[in-house]
mmCIF file of C-alpha atoms in Angstrom:
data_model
loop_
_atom_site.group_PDB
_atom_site.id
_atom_site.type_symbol
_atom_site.label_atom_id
_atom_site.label_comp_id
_atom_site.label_asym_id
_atom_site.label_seq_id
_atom_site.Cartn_x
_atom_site.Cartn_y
_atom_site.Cartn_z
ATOM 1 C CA UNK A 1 -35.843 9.619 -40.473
ATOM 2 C CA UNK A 2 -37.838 12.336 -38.578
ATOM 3 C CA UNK A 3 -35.505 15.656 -39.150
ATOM 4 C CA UNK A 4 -36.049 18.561 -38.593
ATOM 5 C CA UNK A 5 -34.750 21.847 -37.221
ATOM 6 C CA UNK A 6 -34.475 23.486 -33.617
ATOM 7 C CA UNK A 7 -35.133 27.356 -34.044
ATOM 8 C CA UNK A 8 -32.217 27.741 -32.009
ATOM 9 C CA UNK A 9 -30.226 27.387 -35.395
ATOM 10 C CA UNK A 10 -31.999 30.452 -36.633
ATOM 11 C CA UNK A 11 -31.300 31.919 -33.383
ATOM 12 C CA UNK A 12 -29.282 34.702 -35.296
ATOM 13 C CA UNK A 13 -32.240 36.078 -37.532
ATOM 14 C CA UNK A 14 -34.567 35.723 -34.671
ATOM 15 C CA UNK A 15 -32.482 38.026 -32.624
ATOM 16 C CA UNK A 16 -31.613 40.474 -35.191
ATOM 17 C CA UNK A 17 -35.627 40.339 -36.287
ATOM 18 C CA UNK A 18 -34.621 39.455 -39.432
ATOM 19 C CA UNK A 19 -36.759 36.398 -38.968
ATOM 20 C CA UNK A 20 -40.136 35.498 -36.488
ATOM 21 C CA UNK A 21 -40.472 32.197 -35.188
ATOM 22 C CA UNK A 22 -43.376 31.489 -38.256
ATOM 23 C CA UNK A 23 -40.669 32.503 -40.604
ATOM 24 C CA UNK A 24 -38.427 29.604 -39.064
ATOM 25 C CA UNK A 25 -41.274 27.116 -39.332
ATOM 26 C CA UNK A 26 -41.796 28.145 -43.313
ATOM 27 C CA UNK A 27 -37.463 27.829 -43.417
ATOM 28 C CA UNK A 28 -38.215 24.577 -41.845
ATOM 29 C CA UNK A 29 -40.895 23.303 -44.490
ATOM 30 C CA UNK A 30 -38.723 24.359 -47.341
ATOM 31 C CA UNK A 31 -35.638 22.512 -46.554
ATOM 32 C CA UNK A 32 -37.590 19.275 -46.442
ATOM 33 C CA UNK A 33 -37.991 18.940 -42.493
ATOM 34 C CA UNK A 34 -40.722 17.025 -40.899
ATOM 35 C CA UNK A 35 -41.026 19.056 -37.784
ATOM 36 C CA UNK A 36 -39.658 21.770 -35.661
ATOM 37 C CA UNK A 37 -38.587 21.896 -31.905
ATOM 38 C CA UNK A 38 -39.662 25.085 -30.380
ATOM 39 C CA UNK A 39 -36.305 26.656 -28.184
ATOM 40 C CA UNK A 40 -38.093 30.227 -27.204
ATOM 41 C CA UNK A 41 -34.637 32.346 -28.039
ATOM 42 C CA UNK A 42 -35.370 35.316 -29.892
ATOM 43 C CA UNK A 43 -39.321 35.069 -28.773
ATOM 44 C CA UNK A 44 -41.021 34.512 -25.918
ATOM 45 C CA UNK A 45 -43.984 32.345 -25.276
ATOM 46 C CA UNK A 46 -44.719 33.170 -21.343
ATOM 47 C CA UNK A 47 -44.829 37.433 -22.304
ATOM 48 C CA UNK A 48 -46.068 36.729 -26.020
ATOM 49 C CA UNK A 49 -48.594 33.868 -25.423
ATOM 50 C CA UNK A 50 -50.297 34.622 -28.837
ATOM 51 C CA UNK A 51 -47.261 33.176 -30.170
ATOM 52 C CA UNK A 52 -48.654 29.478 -29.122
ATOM 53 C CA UNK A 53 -51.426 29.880 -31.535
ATOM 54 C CA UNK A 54 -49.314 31.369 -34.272
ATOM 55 C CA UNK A 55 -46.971 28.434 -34.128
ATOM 56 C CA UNK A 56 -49.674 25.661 -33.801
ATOM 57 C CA UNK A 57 -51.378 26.990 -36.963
ATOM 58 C CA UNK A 58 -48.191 28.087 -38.618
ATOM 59 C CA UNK A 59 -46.800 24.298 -38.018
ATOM 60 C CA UNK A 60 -50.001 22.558 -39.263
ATOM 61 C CA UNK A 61 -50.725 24.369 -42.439
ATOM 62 C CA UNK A 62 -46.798 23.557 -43.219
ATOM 63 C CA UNK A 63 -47.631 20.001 -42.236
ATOM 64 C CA UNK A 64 -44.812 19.937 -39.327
ATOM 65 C CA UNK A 65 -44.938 18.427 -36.165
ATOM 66 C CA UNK A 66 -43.924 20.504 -33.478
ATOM 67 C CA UNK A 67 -41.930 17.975 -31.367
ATOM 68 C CA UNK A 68 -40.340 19.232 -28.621
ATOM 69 C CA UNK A 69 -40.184 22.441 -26.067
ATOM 70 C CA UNK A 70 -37.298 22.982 -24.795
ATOM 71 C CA UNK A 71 -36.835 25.760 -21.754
ATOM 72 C CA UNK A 72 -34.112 26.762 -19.258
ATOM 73 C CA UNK A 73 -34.520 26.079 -15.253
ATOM 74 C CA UNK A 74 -32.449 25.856 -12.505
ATOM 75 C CA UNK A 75 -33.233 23.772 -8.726
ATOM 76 C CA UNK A 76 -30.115 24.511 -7.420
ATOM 77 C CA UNK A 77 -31.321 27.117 -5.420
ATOM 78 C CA UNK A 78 -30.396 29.633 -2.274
ATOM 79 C CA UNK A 79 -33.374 28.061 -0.777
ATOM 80 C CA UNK A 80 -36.376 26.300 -0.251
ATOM 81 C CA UNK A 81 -38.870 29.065 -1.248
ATOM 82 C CA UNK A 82 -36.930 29.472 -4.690
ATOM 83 C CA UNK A 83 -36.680 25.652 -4.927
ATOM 84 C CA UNK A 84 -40.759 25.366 -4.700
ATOM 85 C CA UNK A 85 -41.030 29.146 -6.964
ATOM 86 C CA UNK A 86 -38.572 27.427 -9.901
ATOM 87 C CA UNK A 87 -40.618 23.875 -9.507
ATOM 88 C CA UNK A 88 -43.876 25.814 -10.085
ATOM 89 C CA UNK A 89 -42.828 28.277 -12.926
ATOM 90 C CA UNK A 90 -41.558 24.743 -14.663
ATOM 91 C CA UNK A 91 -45.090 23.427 -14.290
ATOM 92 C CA UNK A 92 -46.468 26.321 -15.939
ATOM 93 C CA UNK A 93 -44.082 26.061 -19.226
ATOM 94 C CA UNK A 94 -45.444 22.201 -19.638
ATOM 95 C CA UNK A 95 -49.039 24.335 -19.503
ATOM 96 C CA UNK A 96 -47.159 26.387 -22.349
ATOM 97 C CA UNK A 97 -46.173 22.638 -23.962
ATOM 98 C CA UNK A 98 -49.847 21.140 -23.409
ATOM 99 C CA UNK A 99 -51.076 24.568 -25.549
ATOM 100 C CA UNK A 100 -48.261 23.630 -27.905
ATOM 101 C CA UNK A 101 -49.556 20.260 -28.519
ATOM 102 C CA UNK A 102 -45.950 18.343 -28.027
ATOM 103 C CA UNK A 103 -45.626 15.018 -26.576
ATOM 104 C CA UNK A 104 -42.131 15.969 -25.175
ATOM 105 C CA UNK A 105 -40.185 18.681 -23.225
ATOM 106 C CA UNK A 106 -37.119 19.336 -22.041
ATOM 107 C CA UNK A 107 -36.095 21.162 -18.728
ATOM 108 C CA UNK A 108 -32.692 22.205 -17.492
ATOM 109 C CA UNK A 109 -31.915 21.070 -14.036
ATOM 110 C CA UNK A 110 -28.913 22.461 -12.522
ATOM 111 C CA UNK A 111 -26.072 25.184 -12.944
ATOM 112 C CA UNK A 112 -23.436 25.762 -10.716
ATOM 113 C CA UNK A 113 -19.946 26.769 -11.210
ATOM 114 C CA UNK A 114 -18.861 23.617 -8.722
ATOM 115 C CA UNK A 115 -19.150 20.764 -11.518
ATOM 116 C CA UNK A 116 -17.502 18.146 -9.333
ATOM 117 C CA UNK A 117 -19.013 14.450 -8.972
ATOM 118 C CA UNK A 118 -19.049 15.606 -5.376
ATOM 119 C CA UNK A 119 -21.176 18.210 -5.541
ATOM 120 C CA UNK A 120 -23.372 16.230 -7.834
ATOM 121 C CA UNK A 121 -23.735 13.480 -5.749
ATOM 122 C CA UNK A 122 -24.546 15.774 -3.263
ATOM 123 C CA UNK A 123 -27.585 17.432 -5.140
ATOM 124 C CA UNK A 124 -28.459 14.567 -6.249
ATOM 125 C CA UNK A 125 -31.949 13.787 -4.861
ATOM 126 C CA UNK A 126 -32.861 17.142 -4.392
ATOM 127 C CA UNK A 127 -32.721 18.038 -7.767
ATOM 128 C CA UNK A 128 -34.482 14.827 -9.022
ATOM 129 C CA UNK A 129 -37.179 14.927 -6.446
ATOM 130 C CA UNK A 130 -37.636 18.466 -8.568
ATOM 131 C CA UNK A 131 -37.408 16.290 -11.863
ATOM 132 C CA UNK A 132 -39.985 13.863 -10.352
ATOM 133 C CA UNK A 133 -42.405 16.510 -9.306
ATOM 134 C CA UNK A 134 -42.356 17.874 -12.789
ATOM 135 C CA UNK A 135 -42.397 14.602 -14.790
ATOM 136 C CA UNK A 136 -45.634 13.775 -12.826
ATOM 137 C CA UNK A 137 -47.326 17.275 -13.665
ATOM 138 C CA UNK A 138 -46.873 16.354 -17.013
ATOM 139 C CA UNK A 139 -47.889 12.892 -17.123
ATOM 140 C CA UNK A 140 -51.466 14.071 -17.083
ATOM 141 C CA UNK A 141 -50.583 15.957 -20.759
ATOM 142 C CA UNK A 142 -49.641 12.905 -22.589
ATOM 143 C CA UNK A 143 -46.041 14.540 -22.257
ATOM 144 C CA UNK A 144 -42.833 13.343 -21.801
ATOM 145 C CA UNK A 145 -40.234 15.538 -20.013
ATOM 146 C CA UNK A 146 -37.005 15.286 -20.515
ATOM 147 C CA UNK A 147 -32.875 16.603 -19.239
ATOM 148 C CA UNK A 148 -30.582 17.487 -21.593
ATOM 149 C CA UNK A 149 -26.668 16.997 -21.525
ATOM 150 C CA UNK A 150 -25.876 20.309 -21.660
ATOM 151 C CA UNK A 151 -24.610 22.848 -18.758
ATOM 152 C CA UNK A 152 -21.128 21.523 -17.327
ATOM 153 C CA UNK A 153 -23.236 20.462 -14.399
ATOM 154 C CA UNK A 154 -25.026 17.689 -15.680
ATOM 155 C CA UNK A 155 -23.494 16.957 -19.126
ATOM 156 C CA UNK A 156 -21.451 13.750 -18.482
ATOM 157 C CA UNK A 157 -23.249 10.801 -20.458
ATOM 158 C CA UNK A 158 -23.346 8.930 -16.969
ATOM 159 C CA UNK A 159 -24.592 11.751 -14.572
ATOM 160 C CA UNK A 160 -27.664 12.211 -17.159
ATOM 161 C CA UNK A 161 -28.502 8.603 -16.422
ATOM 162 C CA UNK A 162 -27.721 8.436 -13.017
ATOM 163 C CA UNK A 163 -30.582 11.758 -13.148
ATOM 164 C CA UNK A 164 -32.780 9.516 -14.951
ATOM 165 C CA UNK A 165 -32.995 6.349 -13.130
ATOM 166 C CA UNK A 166 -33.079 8.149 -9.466
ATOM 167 C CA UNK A 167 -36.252 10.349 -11.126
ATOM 168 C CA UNK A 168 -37.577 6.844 -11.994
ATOM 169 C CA UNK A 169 -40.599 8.238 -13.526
ATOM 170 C CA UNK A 170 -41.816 6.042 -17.140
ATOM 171 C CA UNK A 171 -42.139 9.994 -18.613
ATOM 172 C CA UNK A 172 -38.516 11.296 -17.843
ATOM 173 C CA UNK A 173 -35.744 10.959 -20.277
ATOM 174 C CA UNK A 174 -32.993 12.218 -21.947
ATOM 175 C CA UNK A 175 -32.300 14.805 -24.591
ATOM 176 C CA UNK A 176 -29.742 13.118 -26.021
ATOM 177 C CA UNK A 177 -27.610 16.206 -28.090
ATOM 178 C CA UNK A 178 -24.708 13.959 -29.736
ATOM 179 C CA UNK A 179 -22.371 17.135 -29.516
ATOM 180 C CA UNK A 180 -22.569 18.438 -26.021
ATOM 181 C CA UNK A 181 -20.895 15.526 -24.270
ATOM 182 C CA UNK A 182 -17.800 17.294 -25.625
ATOM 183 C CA UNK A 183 -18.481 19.821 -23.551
ATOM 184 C CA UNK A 184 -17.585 17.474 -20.796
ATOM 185 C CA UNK A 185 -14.895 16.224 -22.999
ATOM 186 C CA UNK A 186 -16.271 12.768 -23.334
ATOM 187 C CA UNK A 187 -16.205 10.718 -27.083
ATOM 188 C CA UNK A 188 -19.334 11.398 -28.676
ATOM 189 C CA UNK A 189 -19.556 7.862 -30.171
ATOM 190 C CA UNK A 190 -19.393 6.162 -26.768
ATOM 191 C CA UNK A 191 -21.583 8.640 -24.935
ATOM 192 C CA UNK A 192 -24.309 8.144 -27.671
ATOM 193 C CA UNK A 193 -24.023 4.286 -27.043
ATOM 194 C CA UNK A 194 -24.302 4.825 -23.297
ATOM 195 C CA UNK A 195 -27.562 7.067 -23.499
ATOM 196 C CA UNK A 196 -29.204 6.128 -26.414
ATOM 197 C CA UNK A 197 -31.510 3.857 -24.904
ATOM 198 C CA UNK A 198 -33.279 6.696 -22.581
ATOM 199 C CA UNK A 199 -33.676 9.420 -25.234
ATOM 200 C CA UNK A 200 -36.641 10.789 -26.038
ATOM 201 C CA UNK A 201 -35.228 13.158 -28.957
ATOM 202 C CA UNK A 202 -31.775 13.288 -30.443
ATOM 203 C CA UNK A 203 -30.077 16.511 -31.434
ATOM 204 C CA UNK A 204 -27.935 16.691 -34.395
ATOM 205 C CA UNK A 205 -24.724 18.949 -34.370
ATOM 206 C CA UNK A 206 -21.181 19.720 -34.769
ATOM 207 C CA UNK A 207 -18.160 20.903 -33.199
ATOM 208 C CA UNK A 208 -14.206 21.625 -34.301
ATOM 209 C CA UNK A 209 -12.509 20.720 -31.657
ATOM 210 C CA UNK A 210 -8.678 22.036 -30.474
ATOM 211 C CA UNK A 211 -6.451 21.021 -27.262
ATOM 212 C CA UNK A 212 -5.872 23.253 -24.526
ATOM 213 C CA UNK A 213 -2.689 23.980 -25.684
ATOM 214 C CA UNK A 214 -3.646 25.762 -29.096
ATOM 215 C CA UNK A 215 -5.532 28.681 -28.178
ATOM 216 C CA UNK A 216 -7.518 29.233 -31.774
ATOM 217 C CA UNK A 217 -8.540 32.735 -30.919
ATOM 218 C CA UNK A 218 -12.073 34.495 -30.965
ATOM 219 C CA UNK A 219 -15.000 32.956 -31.063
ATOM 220 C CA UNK A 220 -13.962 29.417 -29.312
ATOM 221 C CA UNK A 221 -15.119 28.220 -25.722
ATOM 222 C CA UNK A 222 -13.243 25.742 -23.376
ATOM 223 C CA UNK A 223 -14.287 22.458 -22.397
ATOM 224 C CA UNK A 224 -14.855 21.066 -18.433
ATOM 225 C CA UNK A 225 -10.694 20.233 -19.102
ATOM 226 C CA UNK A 226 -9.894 23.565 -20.708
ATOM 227 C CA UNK A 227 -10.096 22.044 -24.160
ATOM 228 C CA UNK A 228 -11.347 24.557 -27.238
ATOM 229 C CA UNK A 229 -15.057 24.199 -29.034
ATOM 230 C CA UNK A 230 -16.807 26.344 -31.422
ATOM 231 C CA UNK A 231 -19.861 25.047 -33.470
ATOM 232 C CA UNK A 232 -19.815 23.646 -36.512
ATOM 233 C CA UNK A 233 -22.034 22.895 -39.529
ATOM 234 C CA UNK A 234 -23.042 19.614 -39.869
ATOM 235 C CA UNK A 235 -20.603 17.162 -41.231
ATOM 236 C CA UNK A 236 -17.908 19.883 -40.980
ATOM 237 C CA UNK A 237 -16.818 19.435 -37.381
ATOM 238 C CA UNK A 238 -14.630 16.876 -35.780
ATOM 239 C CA UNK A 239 -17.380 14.715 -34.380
ATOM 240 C CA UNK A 240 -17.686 11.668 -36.583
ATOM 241 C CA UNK A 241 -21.221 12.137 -37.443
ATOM 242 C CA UNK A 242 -21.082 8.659 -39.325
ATOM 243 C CA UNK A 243 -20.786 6.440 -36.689
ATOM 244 C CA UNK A 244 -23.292 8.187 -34.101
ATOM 245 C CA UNK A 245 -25.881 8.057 -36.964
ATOM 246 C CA UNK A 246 -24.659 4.366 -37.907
ATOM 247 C CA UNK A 247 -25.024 3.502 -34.290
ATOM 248 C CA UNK A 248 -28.141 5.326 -33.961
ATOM 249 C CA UNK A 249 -29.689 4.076 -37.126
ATOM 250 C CA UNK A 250 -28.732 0.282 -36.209
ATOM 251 C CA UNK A 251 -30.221 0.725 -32.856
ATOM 252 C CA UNK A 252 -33.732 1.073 -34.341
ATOM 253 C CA UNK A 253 -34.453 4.448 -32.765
ATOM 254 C CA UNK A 254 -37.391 5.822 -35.140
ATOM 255 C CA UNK A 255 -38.136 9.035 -32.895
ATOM 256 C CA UNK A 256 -37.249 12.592 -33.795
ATOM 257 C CA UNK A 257 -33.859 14.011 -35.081
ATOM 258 C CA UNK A 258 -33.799 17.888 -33.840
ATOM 259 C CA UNK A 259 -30.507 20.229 -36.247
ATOM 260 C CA UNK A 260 -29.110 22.847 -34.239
ATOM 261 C CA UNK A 261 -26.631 24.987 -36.111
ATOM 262 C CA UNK A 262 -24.507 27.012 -33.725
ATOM 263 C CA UNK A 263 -21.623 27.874 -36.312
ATOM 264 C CA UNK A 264 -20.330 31.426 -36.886
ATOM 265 C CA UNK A 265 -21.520 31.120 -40.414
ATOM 266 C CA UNK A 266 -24.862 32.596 -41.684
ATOM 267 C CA UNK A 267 -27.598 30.682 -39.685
ATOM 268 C CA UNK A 268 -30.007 29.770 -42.459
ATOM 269 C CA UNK A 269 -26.833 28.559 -44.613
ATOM 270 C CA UNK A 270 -25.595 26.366 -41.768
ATOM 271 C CA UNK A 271 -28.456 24.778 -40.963
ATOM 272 C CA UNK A 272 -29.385 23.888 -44.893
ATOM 273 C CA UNK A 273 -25.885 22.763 -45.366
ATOM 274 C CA UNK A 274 -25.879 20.942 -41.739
ATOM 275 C CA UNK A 275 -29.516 19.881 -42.690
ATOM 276 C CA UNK A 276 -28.696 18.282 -46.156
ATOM 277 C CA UNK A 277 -25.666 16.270 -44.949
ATOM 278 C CA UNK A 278 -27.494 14.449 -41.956
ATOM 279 C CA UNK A 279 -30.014 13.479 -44.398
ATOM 280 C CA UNK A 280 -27.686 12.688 -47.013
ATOM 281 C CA UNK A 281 -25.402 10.425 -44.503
ATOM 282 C CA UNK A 282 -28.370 8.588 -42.812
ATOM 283 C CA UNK A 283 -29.323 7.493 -46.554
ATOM 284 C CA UNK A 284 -25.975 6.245 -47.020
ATOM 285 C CA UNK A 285 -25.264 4.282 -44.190
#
């Protein structure tokens, strides 16, 4: 199993300074990770570009991969001169991946606070055409671009393939994040099974979950149906992290595993405890 950890779960020590983005890499390596996915939160690689070469050295004298980049963007545009300005600042973060030396990258696509089907399927081919453009760009870098099921927008386990197959490039996948299809309030079990076959990385996490009805107070977000999410550690949440891994694991998939901790709990706790009991799990199963 190829775990490892998203910085994004030390997102809290990044932002407070507490820790730098070679600091996560060293929390990585002592935990027992194999790799870490760079999510520039708390640093920035397009004003701090020296930050490439720290990582890259960082990352090999810890003996990690660095497996993924993963960036925001968004084609849904006011028009055509932003559409072609957001296309070509994209292009320039896979430059930032190519420096990186990862063989995959995810993009956002879309946000828009109309999540209907109809607006989707009316943005459709503009925003893969976008997808395509990209995907192509990176082709030439060995690299493998990818979206995510995150946003509202696009987080549906069906409107990430429908993305995928109308980009129809061999380089454009999924990041498949087991958790976020809650978001959209879909099982996380059947969305895996629906996806799993275009991912290109999985990501690992947790969520309690609590009906619309039971307002749980601070520190909770609603769901595409009103429903109440906050993160979880590992193993804690309501998503039965069992099966997805048992379905995972049975598929055959042998590419990377990416932790993100979100919790309200210390980061670096969360994501050892979160850490330990996807390892501990996948062993079992």
């Amino acid at each position: 199993m190829k775990l490892g950890l998203s910085t994004y779960s030390l997102y809290g020590a990044l932002k407070s300074g507490e820790m730098t983005v070679a600091d996560v890499i060293d929390y990585t390596a002592e935990i027992g990770g194999s790799h870490v996915e760079i999510v520039p939160l708390g640093y920035n690689l397009t004003e701090d570009p020296g930050l490439i070469d720290i990582i890259v050295e960082k990352a090999k004298e810890r003996g990690l991969d660095v497996s993924n980049y993963a960036i925001g963007a968004n084609f849904l545009t006011e028009d055509d001169a932003a559409y072609k300005a957001e296309i070509e600042r994209v292009k320039k973060e896979v430059d930032i991946a190519a420096r990186l030396g990862v063989k995959l990258m995810r993009h956002d696509v879309a946000s828009s606070p109309d999540v209907s089907i109809g607006h989707f399927n009316v943005q459709l081919e503009r925003l893969a055409d976008a997808c395509r453009q990209i995907a192509r760009y990176a082709a030439q870098f060995g690299i493998t671009t990818s979206i995510e099921n995150h946003g509202y927008f696009i987080q549906n386990s069906d409107r990430v393939q429908t993305l995928v197959k109308t980009v129809n490039e061999p380089n454009y996948k999924t990041t498949l994040d087991i958790g976020n299809f809650m978001c959209a309030d879909e099982d996380p079990v059947a969305a895996v099974k629906n996806n799993l076959a275009y991912a290109s990385i999985v990501h690992i996490k947790d969520f309690y979950l609590r009906p619309s009805y039971r307002n749980p107070g601070e520190g909770w977000f609603r769901t595409t149906s009103g429903n109440y999410l906050r993160g979880a550690i590992a193993g804690h949440g309501d998503i039965d992290l069992h099966e997805v891994l048992r379905v995972i694991k049975q598929s055959g998939y042998d590419g990377y595993f990416s932790l993100e901790f979100e919790g309200m709990e210390d980061c670096r706790t969360g994501a050892k405890i979160g850490f330990d009991n996807v390892r501990r799990i996948w062993d079992e199963l």
